[in-house]
Amino acid sequence: AAASLMRMYMGGATNSDNRTLTVADYLLKRLPEWKPGGKTCFYHLYYGTLASFQVGGNHWKQWNEALKKTLVPNQCVGGDDDGSWDPTVDWLEKYGGRVYTTAMGALCLEVYYRYLPLYRK
């Protein structure tokens, strides 16, 4: 997803190129889901979100629906951790902790506000 996104950003591919669509189809087979015990990958969620957003259409619609169902209900509620995501679900927890998972989760959910689509139909 990250490589496909960079190709689009650098003008080396469009959202309708075969390589781009192959990656987008791959992402649809690996939609966001909450997997406790260090099996959720916020890095995958982040770059999958950005790539799917730039591809647009049905790829984005399916990814975004799964993303919202994955992240929003799993935010911590109450106390000092309110609104954050538990770092123990991500395999990178020992490197970034709660700051990492919360930053990545928020960045995924605000993609509409931070980026314009490169290709409008």
Tab-separated table of N, CA and C in Angstrom:
chain	number	residue	atom	x	y	z
A	1	ALA	N	0.827	-1.195	0.000
A	1	ALA	CA	0.000	0.000	0.000
A	1	ALA	C	0.871	1.258	0.000
A	2	ALA	N	1.924	1.240	0.804
A	2	ALA	CA	2.793	2.423	0.869
A	2	ALA	C	3.474	2.666	-0.474
A	3	ALA	N	3.977	1.619	-1.103
A	3	ALA	CA	4.651	1.784	-2.396
A	3	ALA	C	3.674	2.265	-3.466
A	4	SER	N	2.489	1.710	-3.486
A	4	SER	CA	1.480	2.125	-4.466
A	4	SER	C	1.105	3.591	-4.256
A	5	LEU	N	0.947	3.972	-3.018
A	5	LEU	CA	0.623	5.362	-2.694
A	5	LEU	C	1.737	6.300	-3.152
A	6	MET	N	2.975	5.926	-2.898
A	6	MET	CA	4.099	6.778	-3.304
A	6	MET	C	4.180	6.904	-4.822
A	7	ARG	N	3.893	5.817	-5.539
A	7	ARG	CA	3.881	5.906	-7.005
A	7	ARG	C	2.826	6.896	-7.480
A	8	MET	N	1.657	6.883	-6.823
A	8	MET	CA	0.611	7.844	-7.199
A	8	MET	C	1.044	9.270	-6.862
A	9	TYR	N	1.610	9.470	-5.669
A	9	TYR	CA	2.050	10.806	-5.269
A	9	TYR	C	3.129	11.359	-6.193
A	10	MET	N	4.004	10.484	-6.681
A	10	MET	CA	5.116	10.939	-7.521
A	10	MET	C	4.751	10.999	-9.002
A	11	GLY	N	3.516	10.659	-9.340
A	11	GLY	CA	3.081	10.739	-10.727
A	11	GLY	C	3.474	9.548	-11.569
A	12	GLY	N	3.981	8.496	-10.963
A	12	GLY	CA	4.392	7.309	-11.707
A	12	GLY	C	3.266	6.321	-11.932
A	13	ALA	N	2.115	6.584	-11.338
A	13	ALA	CA	0.951	5.710	-11.500
A	13	ALA	C	-0.301	6.534	-11.240
A	14	THR	N	-1.410	6.040	-11.743
A	14	THR	CA	-2.706	6.662	-11.462
A	14	THR	C	-3.549	5.678	-10.666
A	15	ASN	N	-4.730	6.121	-10.283
A	15	ASN	CA	-5.597	5.231	-9.517
A	15	ASN	C	-6.250	4.154	-10.379
A	16	SER	N	-6.039	4.199	-11.691
A	16	SER	CA	-6.620	3.181	-12.564
A	16	SER	C	-5.565	2.283	-13.225
A	17	ASP	N	-4.299	2.469	-12.877
A	17	ASP	CA	-3.242	1.593	-13.397
A	17	ASP	C	-3.431	0.175	-12.865
A	18	ASN	N	-3.017	-0.793	-13.665
A	18	ASN	CA	-3.160	-2.194	-13.250
A	18	ASN	C	-2.448	-2.486	-11.937
A	19	ARG	N	-1.225	-1.978	-11.766
A	19	ARG	CA	-0.481	-2.231	-10.523
A	19	ARG	C	-1.201	-1.621	-9.326
A	20	THR	N	-1.721	-0.428	-9.505
A	20	THR	CA	-2.441	0.237	-8.418
A	20	THR	C	-3.695	-0.549	-8.053
A	21	LEU	N	-4.437	-0.990	-9.057
A	21	LEU	CA	-5.667	-1.740	-8.791
A	21	LEU	C	-5.385	-3.118	-8.202
A	22	THR	N	-4.243	-3.700	-8.549
A	22	THR	CA	-3.863	-4.975	-7.947
A	22	THR	C	-3.654	-4.805	-6.445
A	23	VAL	N	-2.983	-3.733	-6.070
A	23	VAL	CA	-2.774	-3.444	-4.645
A	23	VAL	C	-4.106	-3.146	-3.965
A	24	ALA	N	-4.950	-2.363	-4.617
A	24	ALA	CA	-6.258	-2.019	-4.043
A	24	ALA	C	-7.108	-3.276	-3.834
A	25	ASP	N	-7.074	-4.188	-4.795
A	25	ASP	CA	-7.812	-5.450	-4.646
A	25	ASP	C	-7.239	-6.287	-3.504
A	26	TYR	N	-5.922	-6.296	-3.369
A	26	TYR	CA	-5.257	-7.000	-2.276
A	26	TYR	C	-5.732	-6.432	-0.928
A	27	LEU	N	-5.826	-5.116	-0.846
A	27	LEU	CA	-6.276	-4.482	0.400
A	27	LEU	C	-7.709	-4.878	0.741
A	28	LEU	N	-8.551	-5.051	-0.275
A	28	LEU	CA	-9.932	-5.461	-0.007
A	28	LEU	C	-10.006	-6.868	0.577
A	29	LYS	N	-8.989	-7.675	0.328
A	29	LYS	CA	-8.929	-9.013	0.921
A	29	LYS	C	-8.389	-8.964	2.338
A	30	ARG	N	-7.861	-7.820	2.731
A	30	ARG	CA	-7.293	-7.638	4.064
A	30	ARG	C	-7.842	-6.355	4.685
A	31	LEU	N	-9.156	-6.289	4.741
A	31	LEU	CA	-9.823	-5.103	5.295
A	31	LEU	C	-9.478	-4.949	6.769
A	32	PRO	N	-9.565	-3.736	7.268
A	32	PRO	CA	-9.280	-3.508	8.684
A	32	PRO	C	-10.151	-4.372	9.592
A	33	GLU	N	-9.529	-4.927	10.592
A	33	GLU	CA	-10.256	-5.637	11.638
A	33	GLU	C	-9.443	-5.565	12.923
A	34	TRP	N	-10.134	-5.614	14.033
A	34	TRP	CA	-9.499	-5.519	15.335
A	34	TRP	C	-9.058	-6.904	15.764
A	35	LYS	N	-7.759	-7.080	15.936
A	35	LYS	CA	-7.201	-8.373	16.325
A	35	LYS	C	-6.350	-8.170	17.568
A	36	PRO	N	-6.899	-8.407	18.751
A	36	PRO	CA	-6.133	-8.214	19.989
A	36	PRO	C	-4.889	-9.094	20.052
A	37	GLY	N	-4.058	-8.814	21.019
A	37	GLY	CA	-2.875	-9.618	21.266
A	37	GLY	C	-1.716	-9.332	20.337
A	38	GLY	N	-1.585	-8.075	19.918
A	38	GLY	CA	-0.462	-7.692	19.082
A	38	GLY	C	-0.622	-8.050	17.617
A	39	LYS	N	-1.847	-8.361	17.187
A	39	LYS	CA	-2.054	-8.780	15.807
A	39	LYS	C	-2.717	-7.724	14.934
A	40	THR	N	-3.000	-6.574	15.473
A	40	THR	CA	-3.499	-5.463	14.676
A	40	THR	C	-2.287	-4.646	14.247
A	41	CYS	N	-2.301	-4.172	13.018
A	41	CYS	CA	-1.163	-3.397	12.537
A	41	CYS	C	-1.640	-2.012	12.111
A	42	PHE	N	-1.393	-1.028	12.950
A	42	PHE	CA	-1.806	0.333	12.636
A	42	PHE	C	-1.053	0.881	11.431
A	43	TYR	N	0.135	0.385	11.178
A	43	TYR	CA	0.903	0.779	9.989
A	43	TYR	C	0.147	0.349	8.729
A	44	HIS	N	-0.353	-0.876	8.723
A	44	HIS	CA	-1.180	-1.374	7.610
A	44	HIS	C	-2.447	-0.542	7.485
A	45	LEU	N	-3.075	-0.255	8.603
A	45	LEU	CA	-4.306	0.547	8.563
A	45	LEU	C	-4.043	1.925	7.969
A	46	TYR	N	-2.947	2.547	8.357
A	46	TYR	CA	-2.638	3.896	7.899
A	46	TYR	C	-2.373	3.938	6.400
A	47	TYR	N	-1.433	3.118	5.926
A	47	TYR	CA	-1.111	3.171	4.498
A	47	TYR	C	-2.212	2.565	3.643
A	48	GLY	N	-2.917	1.581	4.157
A	48	GLY	CA	-4.080	1.056	3.441
A	48	GLY	C	-5.157	2.109	3.290
A	49	THR	N	-5.344	2.917	4.329
A	49	THR	CA	-6.330	3.997	4.282
A	49	THR	C	-5.948	5.043	3.240
A	50	LEU	N	-4.703	5.487	3.272
A	50	LEU	CA	-4.275	6.509	2.318
A	50	LEU	C	-4.338	5.999	0.879
A	51	ALA	N	-3.878	4.780	0.642
A	51	ALA	CA	-3.903	4.225	-0.716
A	51	ALA	C	-5.336	4.025	-1.196
A	52	SER	N	-6.189	3.484	-0.350
A	52	SER	CA	-7.589	3.265	-0.739
A	52	SER	C	-8.303	4.582	-1.002
A	53	PHE	N	-7.998	5.581	-0.203
A	53	PHE	CA	-8.604	6.905	-0.411
A	53	PHE	C	-8.230	7.460	-1.775
A	54	GLN	N	-6.979	7.317	-2.163
A	54	GLN	CA	-6.540	7.841	-3.455
A	54	GLN	C	-7.084	7.019	-4.624
A	55	VAL	N	-7.281	5.729	-4.444
A	55	VAL	CA	-7.890	4.912	-5.496
A	55	VAL	C	-9.360	5.309	-5.649
A	56	GLY	N	-10.027	5.516	-4.518
A	56	GLY	CA	-11.406	5.978	-4.535
A	56	GLY	C	-12.406	4.890	-4.882
A	57	GLY	N	-13.605	5.334	-5.233
A	57	GLY	CA	-14.665	4.415	-5.652
A	57	GLY	C	-15.004	3.364	-4.625
A	58	ASN	N	-15.334	2.176	-5.120
A	58	ASN	CA	-15.741	1.074	-4.264
A	58	ASN	C	-14.617	0.606	-3.348
A	59	HIS	N	-13.380	0.707	-3.812
A	59	HIS	CA	-12.250	0.321	-2.959
A	59	HIS	C	-12.241	1.171	-1.688
A	60	TRP	N	-12.390	2.463	-1.846
A	60	TRP	CA	-12.394	3.364	-0.697
A	60	TRP	C	-13.620	3.134	0.168
A	61	LYS	N	-14.767	2.974	-0.459
A	61	LYS	CA	-16.005	2.786	0.306
A	61	LYS	C	-15.916	1.555	1.210
A	62	GLN	N	-15.480	0.442	0.659
A	62	GLN	CA	-15.378	-0.784	1.465
A	62	GLN	C	-14.316	-0.662	2.557
A	63	TRP	N	-13.167	-0.108	2.196
A	63	TRP	CA	-12.095	0.047	3.189
A	63	TRP	C	-12.550	0.967	4.323
A	64	ASN	N	-13.120	2.106	3.970
A	64	ASN	CA	-13.507	3.093	4.974
A	64	ASN	C	-14.578	2.556	5.924
A	65	GLU	N	-15.549	1.822	5.399
A	65	GLU	CA	-16.580	1.239	6.270
A	65	GLU	C	-15.953	0.267	7.265
A	66	ALA	N	-15.057	-0.580	6.777
A	66	ALA	CA	-14.387	-1.527	7.674
A	66	ALA	C	-13.499	-0.792	8.685
A	67	LEU	N	-12.833	0.256	8.237
A	67	LEU	CA	-11.960	1.032	9.127
A	67	LEU	C	-12.752	1.647	10.277
A	68	LYS	N	-13.860	2.281	9.951
A	68	LYS	CA	-14.687	2.905	11.003
A	68	LYS	C	-15.204	1.866	11.993
A	69	LYS	N	-15.614	0.694	11.476
A	69	LYS	CA	-16.113	-0.370	12.361
A	69	LYS	C	-14.994	-0.970	13.205
A	70	THR	N	-13.775	-0.832	12.750
A	70	THR	CA	-12.623	-1.356	13.487
A	70	THR	C	-12.144	-0.382	14.557
A	71	LEU	N	-11.980	0.875	14.186
A	71	LEU	CA	-11.342	1.823	15.102
A	71	LEU	C	-12.293	2.475	16.100
A	72	VAL	N	-13.415	2.967	15.639
A	72	VAL	CA	-14.278	3.762	16.522
A	72	VAL	C	-14.748	2.981	17.752
A	73	PRO	N	-15.278	1.770	17.613
A	73	PRO	CA	-15.744	1.059	18.813
A	73	PRO	C	-14.631	0.582	19.739
A	74	ASN	N	-13.397	0.605	19.265
A	74	ASN	CA	-12.288	0.101	20.075
A	74	ASN	C	-11.464	1.194	20.733
A	75	GLN	N	-11.931	2.426	20.674
A	75	GLN	CA	-11.266	3.496	21.426
A	75	GLN	C	-11.529	3.285	22.907
A	76	CYS	N	-10.565	3.643	23.716
A	76	CYS	CA	-10.734	3.580	25.168
A	76	CYS	C	-11.756	4.622	25.593
A	77	VAL	N	-12.543	4.268	26.581
A	77	VAL	CA	-13.582	5.171	27.071
A	77	VAL	C	-13.366	5.414	28.563
A	78	GLY	N	-13.267	6.679	28.930
A	78	GLY	CA	-13.139	7.056	30.324
A	78	GLY	C	-11.702	7.114	30.815
A	79	GLY	N	-11.514	7.885	31.827
A	79	GLY	CA	-10.197	7.992	32.458
A	79	GLY	C	-9.183	8.726	31.610
A	80	ASP	N	-7.929	8.583	31.996
A	80	ASP	CA	-6.841	9.279	31.306
A	80	ASP	C	-6.638	8.800	29.874
A	81	ASP	N	-7.075	7.595	29.563
A	81	ASP	CA	-6.873	7.028	28.226
A	81	ASP	C	-8.049	7.276	27.286
A	82	ASP	N	-9.016	8.047	27.717
A	82	ASP	CA	-10.227	8.298	26.932
A	82	ASP	C	-9.887	8.771	25.520
A	83	GLY	N	-10.443	8.088	24.513
A	83	GLY	CA	-10.237	8.474	23.122
A	83	GLY	C	-9.005	7.888	22.474
A	84	SER	N	-8.188	7.191	23.239
A	84	SER	CA	-6.964	6.599	22.687
A	84	SER	C	-7.238	5.150	22.280
A	85	TRP	N	-6.224	4.521	21.696
A	85	TRP	CA	-6.311	3.099	21.374
A	85	TRP	C	-5.256	2.364	22.170
A	86	ASP	N	-5.653	1.201	22.682
A	86	ASP	CA	-4.775	0.380	23.501
A	86	ASP	C	-3.582	-0.092	22.675
A	87	PRO	N	-2.375	0.165	23.115
A	87	PRO	CA	-1.195	-0.218	22.330
A	87	PRO	C	-0.942	-1.721	22.291
A	88	THR	N	-1.538	-2.490	23.186
A	88	THR	CA	-1.243	-3.919	23.226
A	88	THR	C	-1.811	-4.687	22.033
A	89	VAL	N	-2.650	-4.049	21.209
A	89	VAL	CA	-3.184	-4.746	20.033
A	89	VAL	C	-2.206	-4.703	18.869
A	90	ASP	N	-1.264	-3.774	18.877
A	90	ASP	CA	-0.354	-3.582	17.753
A	90	ASP	C	0.994	-4.230	18.045
A	91	TRP	N	1.551	-4.898	17.056
A	91	TRP	CA	2.844	-5.558	17.231
A	91	TRP	C	3.976	-4.552	17.447
A	92	LEU	N	3.746	-3.276	17.143
A	92	LEU	CA	4.772	-2.246	17.354
A	92	LEU	C	4.650	-1.562	18.718
A	93	GLU	N	3.842	-2.120	19.611
A	93	GLU	CA	3.586	-1.463	20.901
A	93	GLU	C	4.855	-1.131	21.683
A	94	LYS	N	5.842	-1.991	21.621
A	94	LYS	CA	7.049	-1.747	22.422
A	94	LYS	C	7.860	-0.570	21.886
A	95	TYR	N	7.591	-0.158	20.649
A	95	TYR	CA	8.320	0.962	20.061
A	95	TYR	C	7.568	2.289	20.168
A	96	GLY	N	6.261	2.248	20.095
A	96	GLY	CA	5.510	3.499	20.041
A	96	GLY	C	4.473	3.683	21.117
A	97	GLY	N	4.004	2.582	21.686
A	97	GLY	CA	3.028	2.652	22.762
A	97	GLY	C	1.720	3.324	22.377
A	98	ARG	N	1.050	3.843	23.375
A	98	ARG	CA	-0.259	4.467	23.205
A	98	ARG	C	-0.184	5.701	22.302
A	99	VAL	N	0.902	6.439	22.365
A	99	VAL	CA	1.035	7.624	21.506
A	99	VAL	C	1.003	7.201	20.038
A	100	TYR	N	1.712	6.140	19.702
A	100	TYR	CA	1.759	5.649	18.323
A	100	TYR	C	0.385	5.188	17.845
A	101	THR	N	-0.267	4.284	18.610
A	101	THR	CA	-1.551	3.764	18.153
A	101	THR	C	-2.595	4.865	18.064
A	102	THR	N	-2.568	5.792	18.979
A	102	THR	CA	-3.557	6.869	18.958
A	102	THR	C	-3.294	7.833	17.811
A	103	ALA	N	-2.046	8.171	17.570
A	103	ALA	CA	-1.728	9.044	16.442
A	103	ALA	C	-2.126	8.384	15.127
A	104	MET	N	-1.774	7.119	14.944
A	104	MET	CA	-2.097	6.422	13.701
A	104	MET	C	-3.609	6.258	13.529
A	105	GLY	N	-4.301	5.932	14.594
A	105	GLY	CA	-5.758	5.797	14.519
A	105	GLY	C	-6.426	7.113	14.127
A	106	ALA	N	-5.993	8.195	14.761
A	106	ALA	CA	-6.557	9.511	14.435
A	106	ALA	C	-6.227	9.914	13.003
A	107	LEU	N	-5.001	9.665	12.558
A	107	LEU	CA	-4.615	10.001	11.185
A	107	LEU	C	-5.444	9.221	10.169
A	108	CYS	N	-5.753	7.970	10.470
A	108	CYS	CA	-6.599	7.182	9.569
A	108	CYS	C	-7.997	7.777	9.470
A	109	LEU	N	-8.558	8.139	10.610
A	109	LEU	CA	-9.940	8.620	10.620
A	109	LEU	C	-10.096	10.030	10.075
A	110	GLU	N	-9.021	10.788	9.959
A	110	GLU	CA	-9.141	12.152	9.464
A	110	GLU	C	-8.617	12.327	8.048
A	111	VAL	N	-8.460	11.228	7.325
A	111	VAL	CA	-7.900	11.324	5.977
A	111	VAL	C	-8.720	12.238	5.077
A	112	TYR	N	-10.025	12.292	5.267
A	112	TYR	CA	-10.881	13.164	4.449
A	112	TYR	C	-10.504	14.632	4.585
A	113	TYR	N	-10.019	15.000	5.753
A	113	TYR	CA	-9.749	16.405	6.048
A	113	TYR	C	-8.313	16.820	5.746
A	114	ARG	N	-7.424	15.859	5.599
A	114	ARG	CA	-6.008	16.166	5.408
A	114	ARG	C	-5.552	16.095	3.969
A	115	TYR	N	-6.273	15.331	3.144
A	115	TYR	CA	-5.826	15.112	1.768
A	115	TYR	C	-6.955	15.358	0.773
A	116	LEU	N	-6.579	15.836	-0.392
A	116	LEU	CA	-7.504	15.899	-1.509
A	116	LEU	C	-7.261	14.683	-2.378
A	117	PRO	N	-8.305	14.148	-3.004
A	117	PRO	CA	-8.071	13.042	-3.929
A	117	PRO	C	-7.223	13.517	-5.109
A	118	LEU	N	-6.254	12.720	-5.505
A	118	LEU	CA	-5.415	13.069	-6.655
A	118	LEU	C	-6.177	12.947	-7.960
A	119	TYR	N	-7.127	12.020	-8.007
A	119	TYR	CA	-7.848	11.730	-9.246
A	119	TYR	C	-9.338	11.784	-8.971
A	120	ARG	N	-9.987	12.767	-9.516
A	120	ARG	CA	-11.442	12.868	-9.371
A	120	ARG	C	-12.110	12.390	-10.632
A	121	LYS	N	-13.216	11.712	-10.469
A	121	LYS	CA	-13.969	11.245	-11.635
A	121	LYS	C	-15.232	12.049	-11.814
